[in-house]
Amino acid sequence: MQTLFPEQLSQYIERSGVPPVLLLFGDDLLLRMDAIDVIRQHFGHDAEKYHWIQSKDFEWKQLSELEQSMSLFGSDTLIELELPENKPGKEGSNALHSYANQLPENHTLVIIGSYLKKEHQNSRWFKSLVEHGPLIRTQSPDKARLPVFIHKRAQKYQLTLAEGVPELLSDWFEGNLLALDQELRKWQLLSDSGVITNEFLTDASSDSSRFNVFALQESIQAGNYKDALHKLTRLLDEENDYHRFVWILQREVQLLTTLKSHAGNTDVSALFRRNMIWSNQQQGYIKRAESLSVEALHQLHYLIERLEMALKQDSGESPLVLTVHLLGLLCQKESSLTAAHSLQPFSHPFQLENTFISL
């Protein structure tokens, strides 16, 4: 089995041409997008292109029907097929095995999946396909290799990283290379010299993020109650639309509740993918779900319900006070559980609320 990394793919295709089968597996979205872009660039405008995602109602007969119809025209054809769970099922396995045994001319089938386990590699459909093309691993580099990757990625945008910056960015963006790429694109426009220093990062971070909703989420994940309160006040300075970040709180509560109900189930990868939880965050979520009591989860759902009523039905309670207690419970600040029990409707002026949040 020939194995490639995304940065090797373009050279491989230029040297050997586009193979009839490419297997693209790994959890990193940026590397997956890079590899797919490389493949698409080698197909002209006249090529037929299809992108399918396996779902419950997916019809595998499309594969054979497309093969038969395209053979009449002889044009180049690119078929991208995503397997969200890396398990095509019995019907899919048979369809892929049959396809591998009768490869149509001028067709390239790209199978796209998540992290590849040994059981997937031992399946009949995988063994049949891998005989006809390489496996491209789109797994994020480990922490030791990440600074080198970041340095090369910065060069793509004509950026030079000062000493220590690649290591710093490794800490910031491990498990989230797509966010790293977005930041590098932005810094290419913001930097006059093209040199990214620690001072530049400090200025850029304070200017651009202003503690957005996802920064608040990061503080919750870290269990840093004080920092979460600080970022909440910054959010309120920026805008008064509670609905933008209440969604984050609802998502956190629902995810922790689901993880709690799946305690002991080691396969929660699909749940994390649906919620876009990066690999470096997953163990933290699992530990938080384990440590939260059922009583605390009940209180969180109760507070979410009261917060929605305060926002949508003007119940008389303060959204800010409810949010503060939500943050306390999410950050596992024990005193917040007792406070949430006795929380009463609050109608004092906003200035008093702001004093309360800064304590």
Short mmCIF file of C-alpha atoms in Angstrom, two decimals:
data_model
loop_
_atom_site.label_atom_id
_atom_site.label_comp_id
_atom_site.label_asym_id
_atom_site.label_seq_id
_atom_site.Cartn_x
_atom_site.Cartn_y
_atom_site.Cartn_z
CA MET A 1 0.00 0.00 0.00
CA GLN A 2 1.42 3.34 -1.06
CA THR A 3 0.90 6.10 1.48
CA LEU A 4 1.22 9.83 0.78
CA PHE A 5 0.83 13.04 2.74
CA PRO A 6 -1.12 15.92 1.16
CA GLU A 7 2.03 17.92 0.40
CA GLN A 8 3.30 15.00 -1.71
CA LEU A 9 0.16 14.57 -3.75
CA SER A 10 0.74 17.20 -6.45
CA GLN A 11 4.20 15.87 -7.28
CA TYR A 12 2.85 12.32 -7.34
CA ILE A 13 0.13 13.23 -9.87
CA GLU A 14 2.53 15.20 -12.04
CA ARG A 15 4.88 12.24 -12.15
CA SER A 16 2.38 9.36 -12.43
CA GLY A 17 -0.88 10.97 -13.56
CA VAL A 18 -4.21 10.77 -11.78
CA PRO A 19 -4.83 7.16 -10.67
CA PRO A 20 -8.24 5.49 -11.02
CA VAL A 21 -8.65 5.43 -7.23
CA LEU A 22 -7.53 7.76 -4.44
CA LEU A 23 -8.23 7.07 -0.76
CA LEU A 24 -8.37 10.24 1.34
CA PHE A 25 -8.59 9.56 5.08
CA GLY A 26 -7.99 11.71 8.14
CA ASP A 27 -9.74 14.08 10.55
CA ASP A 28 -8.07 17.34 9.58
CA LEU A 29 -10.42 19.44 7.46
CA LEU A 30 -7.75 21.79 6.08
CA LEU A 31 -5.51 18.98 4.84
CA ARG A 32 -8.51 17.25 3.33
CA MET A 33 -9.48 20.42 1.47
CA ASP A 34 -5.89 20.85 0.26
CA ALA A 35 -5.81 17.31 -1.14
CA ILE A 36 -9.19 17.62 -2.85
CA ASP A 37 -8.14 20.93 -4.45
CA VAL A 38 -4.97 19.30 -5.83
CA ILE A 39 -7.01 16.49 -7.36
CA ARG A 40 -9.62 18.82 -8.88
CA GLN A 41 -6.95 21.01 -10.46
CA HIS A 42 -5.85 18.10 -12.62
CA PHE A 43 -9.29 17.82 -14.23
CA GLY A 44 -10.21 20.24 -17.01
CA HIS A 45 -13.40 22.26 -17.33
CA ASP A 46 -14.91 19.64 -19.63
CA ALA A 47 -14.60 16.84 -17.07
CA GLU A 48 -17.68 15.46 -15.39
CA LYS A 49 -17.55 15.99 -11.62
CA TYR A 50 -19.71 14.40 -8.94
CA HIS A 51 -19.66 14.74 -5.16
CA TRP A 52 -21.68 12.27 -3.13
CA ILE A 53 -22.07 11.83 0.62
CA GLN A 54 -23.11 8.45 1.94
CA SER A 55 -26.22 8.75 4.05
CA LYS A 56 -28.96 6.44 5.26
CA ASP A 57 -30.83 6.73 1.96
CA PHE A 58 -27.77 6.73 -0.29
CA GLU A 59 -28.29 4.59 -3.40
CA TRP A 60 -25.19 2.63 -4.26
CA LYS A 61 -26.53 1.74 -7.67
CA GLN A 62 -25.57 5.28 -8.72
CA LEU A 63 -21.98 4.08 -8.92
CA SER A 64 -22.66 1.38 -11.48
CA GLU A 65 -25.21 3.50 -13.36
CA LEU A 66 -22.74 6.35 -13.68
CA GLU A 67 -20.07 3.93 -14.84
CA GLN A 68 -22.34 2.62 -17.61
CA SER A 69 -23.60 6.02 -18.78
CA MET A 70 -20.18 7.66 -18.82
CA SER A 71 -18.68 4.83 -20.88
CA LEU A 72 -20.78 6.04 -23.80
CA PHE A 73 -19.09 9.46 -23.86
CA GLY A 74 -15.54 8.70 -22.78
CA SER A 75 -14.98 12.02 -21.00
CA ASP A 76 -12.84 12.35 -17.88
CA THR A 77 -14.90 11.83 -14.76
CA LEU A 78 -14.15 12.68 -11.14
CA ILE A 79 -16.30 11.01 -8.47
CA GLU A 80 -15.89 12.15 -4.87
CA LEU A 81 -17.59 9.90 -2.35
CA GLU A 82 -17.61 10.77 1.36
CA LEU A 83 -18.02 7.99 3.93
CA PRO A 84 -18.73 9.87 7.20
CA GLU A 85 -18.34 6.75 9.36
CA ASN A 86 -15.81 4.91 7.14
CA LYS A 87 -18.39 2.12 6.92
CA PRO A 88 -20.19 1.72 3.59
CA GLY A 89 -22.23 -1.22 4.89
CA LYS A 90 -22.77 -4.54 3.14
CA GLU A 91 -24.34 -3.06 0.01
CA GLY A 92 -21.72 -0.35 -0.25
CA SER A 93 -18.89 -2.79 0.36
CA ASN A 94 -20.15 -4.96 -2.49
CA ALA A 95 -20.57 -1.96 -4.78
CA LEU A 96 -17.04 -0.69 -4.11
CA HIS A 97 -15.53 -4.16 -4.47
CA SER A 98 -17.33 -4.58 -7.80
CA TYR A 99 -16.17 -1.16 -8.96
CA ALA A 100 -12.55 -2.02 -8.13
CA ASN A 101 -12.79 -5.22 -10.16
CA GLN A 102 -14.14 -3.42 -13.24
CA LEU A 103 -12.52 0.00 -13.28
CA PRO A 104 -14.05 2.22 -15.97
CA GLU A 105 -11.74 4.12 -18.27
CA ASN A 106 -11.10 7.84 -17.66
CA HIS A 107 -12.72 7.66 -14.22
CA THR A 108 -11.18 8.62 -10.88
CA LEU A 109 -12.94 7.61 -7.69
CA VAL A 110 -11.92 9.52 -4.55
CA ILE A 111 -13.06 7.93 -1.30
CA ILE A 112 -13.09 10.45 1.54
CA GLY A 113 -13.28 9.45 5.19
CA SER A 114 -12.21 10.30 8.72
CA TYR A 115 -9.53 8.72 10.89
CA LEU A 116 -8.60 5.33 9.42
CA LYS A 117 -8.54 2.42 11.86
CA LYS A 118 -7.07 -1.03 11.40
CA GLU A 119 -10.52 -2.55 11.01
CA HIS A 120 -11.21 -0.27 8.04
CA GLN A 121 -7.93 -1.17 6.37
CA ASN A 122 -8.75 -4.86 6.75
CA SER A 123 -12.16 -4.56 5.09
CA ARG A 124 -12.72 -6.12 1.69
CA TRP A 125 -13.75 -2.89 -0.03
CA PHE A 126 -10.66 -1.04 1.21
CA LYS A 127 -8.27 -3.78 0.18
CA SER A 128 -9.87 -3.90 -3.28
CA LEU A 129 -9.55 -0.15 -3.85
CA VAL A 130 -6.07 0.40 -2.42
CA GLU A 131 -4.64 -1.85 -5.13
CA HIS A 132 -5.45 0.86 -7.68
CA GLY A 133 -4.27 4.04 -6.00
CA PRO A 134 -2.51 5.53 -2.97
CA LEU A 135 -3.77 6.30 0.49
CA ILE A 136 -3.47 10.03 1.34
CA ARG A 137 -3.42 10.60 5.08
CA THR A 138 -5.00 13.92 6.05
CA GLN A 139 -4.22 13.63 9.73
CA SER A 140 -2.96 16.71 11.54
CA PRO A 141 0.81 16.61 12.23
CA ASP A 142 1.76 15.69 15.77
CA LYS A 143 2.94 18.41 18.13
CA ALA A 144 6.61 17.79 17.34
CA ARG A 145 6.10 18.25 13.57
CA LEU A 146 3.56 21.05 13.82
CA PRO A 147 6.01 24.03 13.94
CA VAL A 148 7.61 22.89 10.66
CA PHE A 149 4.17 22.56 9.06
CA ILE A 150 3.18 26.04 10.27
CA HIS A 151 6.42 27.53 8.96
CA LYS A 152 5.80 26.07 5.48
CA ARG A 153 2.17 27.15 5.55
CA ALA A 154 3.22 30.71 6.33
CA GLN A 155 5.60 30.66 3.36
CA LYS A 156 2.62 29.90 1.12
CA TYR A 157 1.30 33.36 2.03
CA GLN A 158 4.71 35.07 1.74
CA LEU A 159 4.96 35.37 5.51
CA THR A 160 8.09 34.97 7.64
CA LEU A 161 7.63 33.78 11.22
CA ALA A 162 10.00 35.19 13.81
CA GLU A 163 11.82 32.90 16.23
CA GLY A 164 9.45 31.21 18.64
CA VAL A 165 6.32 32.10 16.69
CA PRO A 166 5.79 28.66 15.07
CA GLU A 167 5.93 27.04 18.51
CA LEU A 168 3.49 29.60 19.90
CA LEU A 169 1.07 29.04 17.01
CA SER A 170 1.38 25.29 17.59
CA ASP A 171 -0.05 25.79 21.07
CA TRP A 172 -2.82 28.01 19.74
CA PHE A 173 -3.93 25.98 16.74
CA GLU A 174 -3.15 22.34 17.49
CA GLY A 175 -6.13 20.36 16.23
CA ASN A 176 -7.55 23.32 14.31
CA LEU A 177 -5.38 23.93 11.25
CA LEU A 178 -8.28 25.45 9.34
CA ALA A 179 -8.40 28.33 11.84
CA LEU A 180 -4.61 28.69 11.49
CA ASP A 181 -4.91 29.00 7.73
CA GLN A 182 -7.61 31.64 8.05
CA GLU A 183 -5.42 33.66 10.41
CA LEU A 184 -2.41 33.44 8.06
CA ARG A 185 -4.54 34.73 5.19
CA LYS A 186 -5.63 37.65 7.35
CA TRP A 187 -2.10 38.40 8.55
CA GLN A 188 -0.89 38.49 4.95
CA LEU A 189 -3.14 41.52 4.48
CA LEU A 190 -2.42 43.15 7.84
CA SER A 191 1.37 42.84 7.90
CA ASP A 192 3.34 45.53 6.07
CA SER A 193 6.67 43.72 6.26
CA GLY A 194 5.42 40.14 5.99
CA VAL A 195 7.24 39.29 9.23
CA ILE A 196 5.08 37.88 12.03
CA THR A 197 6.53 38.61 15.46
CA ASN A 198 5.20 38.08 18.97
CA GLU A 199 4.37 41.78 19.12
CA PHE A 200 2.42 41.55 15.88
CA LEU A 201 0.43 38.59 17.24
CA THR A 202 -0.42 40.48 20.41
CA ASP A 203 -1.70 43.48 18.46
CA ALA A 204 -3.52 41.41 15.85
CA SER A 205 -5.26 39.26 18.46
CA SER A 206 -6.52 42.21 20.47
CA ASP A 207 -7.63 44.09 17.35
CA SER A 208 -9.34 41.26 15.51
CA SER A 209 -10.90 38.92 18.02
CA ARG A 210 -12.16 41.30 20.71
CA PHE A 211 -13.10 38.18 22.67
CA ASN A 212 -15.60 36.82 20.18
CA VAL A 213 -18.12 34.09 20.93
CA PHE A 214 -15.65 31.29 20.32
CA ALA A 215 -13.11 32.85 22.67
CA LEU A 216 -15.80 32.68 25.35
CA GLN A 217 -16.24 29.01 24.46
CA GLU A 218 -12.50 28.40 24.94
CA SER A 219 -12.62 29.83 28.48
CA ILE A 220 -15.58 27.59 29.31
CA GLN A 221 -13.70 24.56 28.00
CA ALA A 222 -10.72 25.47 30.17
CA GLY A 223 -12.98 25.85 33.22
CA ASN A 224 -11.67 29.40 33.72
CA TYR A 225 -14.67 31.13 35.32
CA LYS A 226 -12.97 34.49 35.87
CA ASP A 227 -11.75 34.65 32.28
CA ALA A 228 -15.19 33.62 30.97
CA LEU A 229 -16.82 36.48 32.90
CA HIS A 230 -14.25 38.91 31.53
CA LYS A 231 -14.93 37.81 27.96
CA LEU A 232 -18.67 38.00 28.51
CA THR A 233 -18.35 41.66 29.52
CA ARG A 234 -16.26 42.31 26.40
CA LEU A 235 -18.95 40.68 24.28
CA LEU A 236 -21.56 42.93 25.83
CA ASP A 237 -19.37 45.94 25.07
CA GLU A 238 -19.33 44.93 21.41
CA GLU A 239 -23.03 44.17 20.92
CA ASN A 240 -26.30 43.56 22.73
CA ASP A 241 -27.50 40.57 20.68
CA TYR A 242 -27.62 37.79 23.24
CA HIS A 243 -28.81 35.25 20.71
CA ARG A 244 -25.36 35.05 19.07
CA PHE A 245 -23.67 33.61 22.12
CA VAL A 246 -26.62 31.96 23.87
CA TRP A 247 -26.38 29.44 21.05
CA ILE A 248 -22.85 28.57 22.21
CA LEU A 249 -24.07 27.99 25.76
CA GLN A 250 -26.96 25.80 24.58
CA ARG A 251 -24.57 23.79 22.44
CA GLU A 252 -22.19 23.24 25.36
CA VAL A 253 -24.97 22.07 27.65
CA GLN A 254 -26.44 19.70 25.08
CA LEU A 255 -23.05 18.23 24.17
CA LEU A 256 -22.07 17.63 27.81
CA THR A 257 -25.46 16.04 28.49
CA THR A 258 -25.10 13.69 25.52
CA LEU A 259 -21.57 12.74 26.56
CA LYS A 260 -22.80 12.08 30.10
CA SER A 261 -25.48 9.73 28.75
CA HIS A 262 -22.83 7.95 26.64
CA ALA A 263 -20.55 7.34 29.63
CA GLY A 264 -18.47 4.24 28.99
CA ASN A 265 -19.08 4.34 25.25
CA THR A 266 -15.63 4.80 23.73
CA ASP A 267 -16.92 5.61 20.24
CA VAL A 268 -18.17 9.21 20.41
CA SER A 269 -16.20 10.35 17.36
CA ALA A 270 -19.35 10.94 15.30
CA LEU A 271 -20.77 13.18 18.04
CA PHE A 272 -17.57 15.24 18.14
CA ARG A 273 -17.51 15.57 14.34
CA ARG A 274 -21.11 16.80 14.23
CA ASN A 275 -20.27 19.47 16.81
CA MET A 276 -16.89 20.35 15.24
CA ILE A 277 -14.95 19.53 18.40
CA TRP A 278 -11.28 19.26 17.53
CA SER A 279 -9.18 16.29 18.59
CA ASN A 280 -7.17 18.29 21.14
CA GLN A 281 -10.43 19.34 22.87
CA GLN A 282 -12.18 15.97 23.03
CA GLN A 283 -10.62 14.51 26.17
CA GLY A 284 -11.37 17.74 27.99
CA TYR A 285 -15.06 17.46 27.07
CA ILE A 286 -15.19 13.84 28.18
CA LYS A 287 -13.62 14.67 31.56
CA ARG A 288 -15.96 17.62 32.09
CA ALA A 289 -19.00 15.47 31.30
CA GLU A 290 -17.81 12.80 33.73
CA SER A 291 -17.23 15.30 36.54
CA LEU A 292 -20.54 17.14 36.14
CA SER A 293 -23.25 15.72 38.36
CA VAL A 294 -26.71 14.89 37.04
CA GLU A 295 -28.05 17.60 39.34
CA ALA A 296 -25.74 20.18 37.75
CA LEU A 297 -26.87 19.16 34.27
CA HIS A 298 -30.51 19.52 35.32
CA GLN A 299 -29.75 23.00 36.62
CA LEU A 300 -28.01 23.90 33.35
CA HIS A 301 -31.02 22.89 31.29
CA TYR A 302 -33.30 24.76 33.69
CA LEU A 303 -31.18 27.91 33.38
CA ILE A 304 -31.14 27.63 29.56
CA GLU A 305 -34.94 27.40 29.58
CA ARG A 306 -35.22 30.46 31.84
CA LEU A 307 -32.72 32.36 29.69
CA GLU A 308 -34.77 31.69 26.57
CA MET A 309 -37.92 32.88 28.34
CA ALA A 310 -36.14 36.02 29.48
CA LEU A 311 -35.04 36.79 25.92
CA LYS A 312 -38.13 35.75 23.99
CA GLN A 313 -40.98 36.36 26.41
CA ASP A 314 -39.61 39.14 28.62
CA SER A 315 -40.15 37.04 31.76
CA GLY A 316 -38.68 39.72 34.02
CA GLU A 317 -35.47 37.88 34.80
CA SER A 318 -32.13 39.33 33.79
CA PRO A 319 -30.46 37.47 30.87
CA LEU A 320 -27.11 38.67 32.20
CA VAL A 321 -27.56 37.21 35.68
CA LEU A 322 -28.82 33.92 34.25
CA THR A 323 -25.84 33.81 31.90
CA VAL A 324 -23.41 34.42 34.76
CA HIS A 325 -24.80 31.42 36.65
CA LEU A 326 -24.70 29.34 33.49
CA LEU A 327 -21.03 30.15 33.07
CA GLY A 328 -20.38 29.25 36.69
CA LEU A 329 -21.93 25.82 36.31
CA LEU A 330 -20.24 25.18 32.96
CA CYS A 331 -16.90 26.11 34.50
CA GLN A 332 -17.78 23.86 37.48
CA LYS A 333 -17.70 26.64 40.05
CA GLU A 334 -19.39 24.87 42.95
CA SER A 335 -21.00 27.94 44.50
CA SER A 336 -23.00 28.49 41.33
CA LEU A 337 -25.07 25.34 41.84
CA THR A 338 -26.46 26.62 45.13
CA ALA A 339 -26.99 30.06 43.65
CA ALA A 340 -28.86 28.62 40.67
CA HIS A 341 -31.32 26.89 43.04
CA SER A 342 -32.30 30.14 44.70
CA LEU A 343 -32.03 32.50 41.74
CA GLN A 344 -35.07 34.80 41.70
CA PRO A 345 -36.39 37.23 39.06
CA PHE A 346 -34.03 40.18 38.84
CA SER A 347 -35.10 43.65 37.80
CA HIS A 348 -32.35 45.99 39.00
CA PRO A 349 -30.80 48.48 36.56
CA PHE A 350 -28.06 47.29 34.21
CA GLN A 351 -25.39 49.16 36.18
CA LEU A 352 -25.98 46.89 39.18
CA GLU A 353 -25.84 43.85 36.91
CA ASN A 354 -22.51 45.01 35.53
CA THR A 355 -21.19 45.44 39.06
CA PHE A 356 -22.30 41.91 39.86
CA ILE A 357 -20.55 40.42 36.86
CA SER A 358 -17.24 42.08 37.70
CA LEU A 359 -17.01 40.67 41.23
#
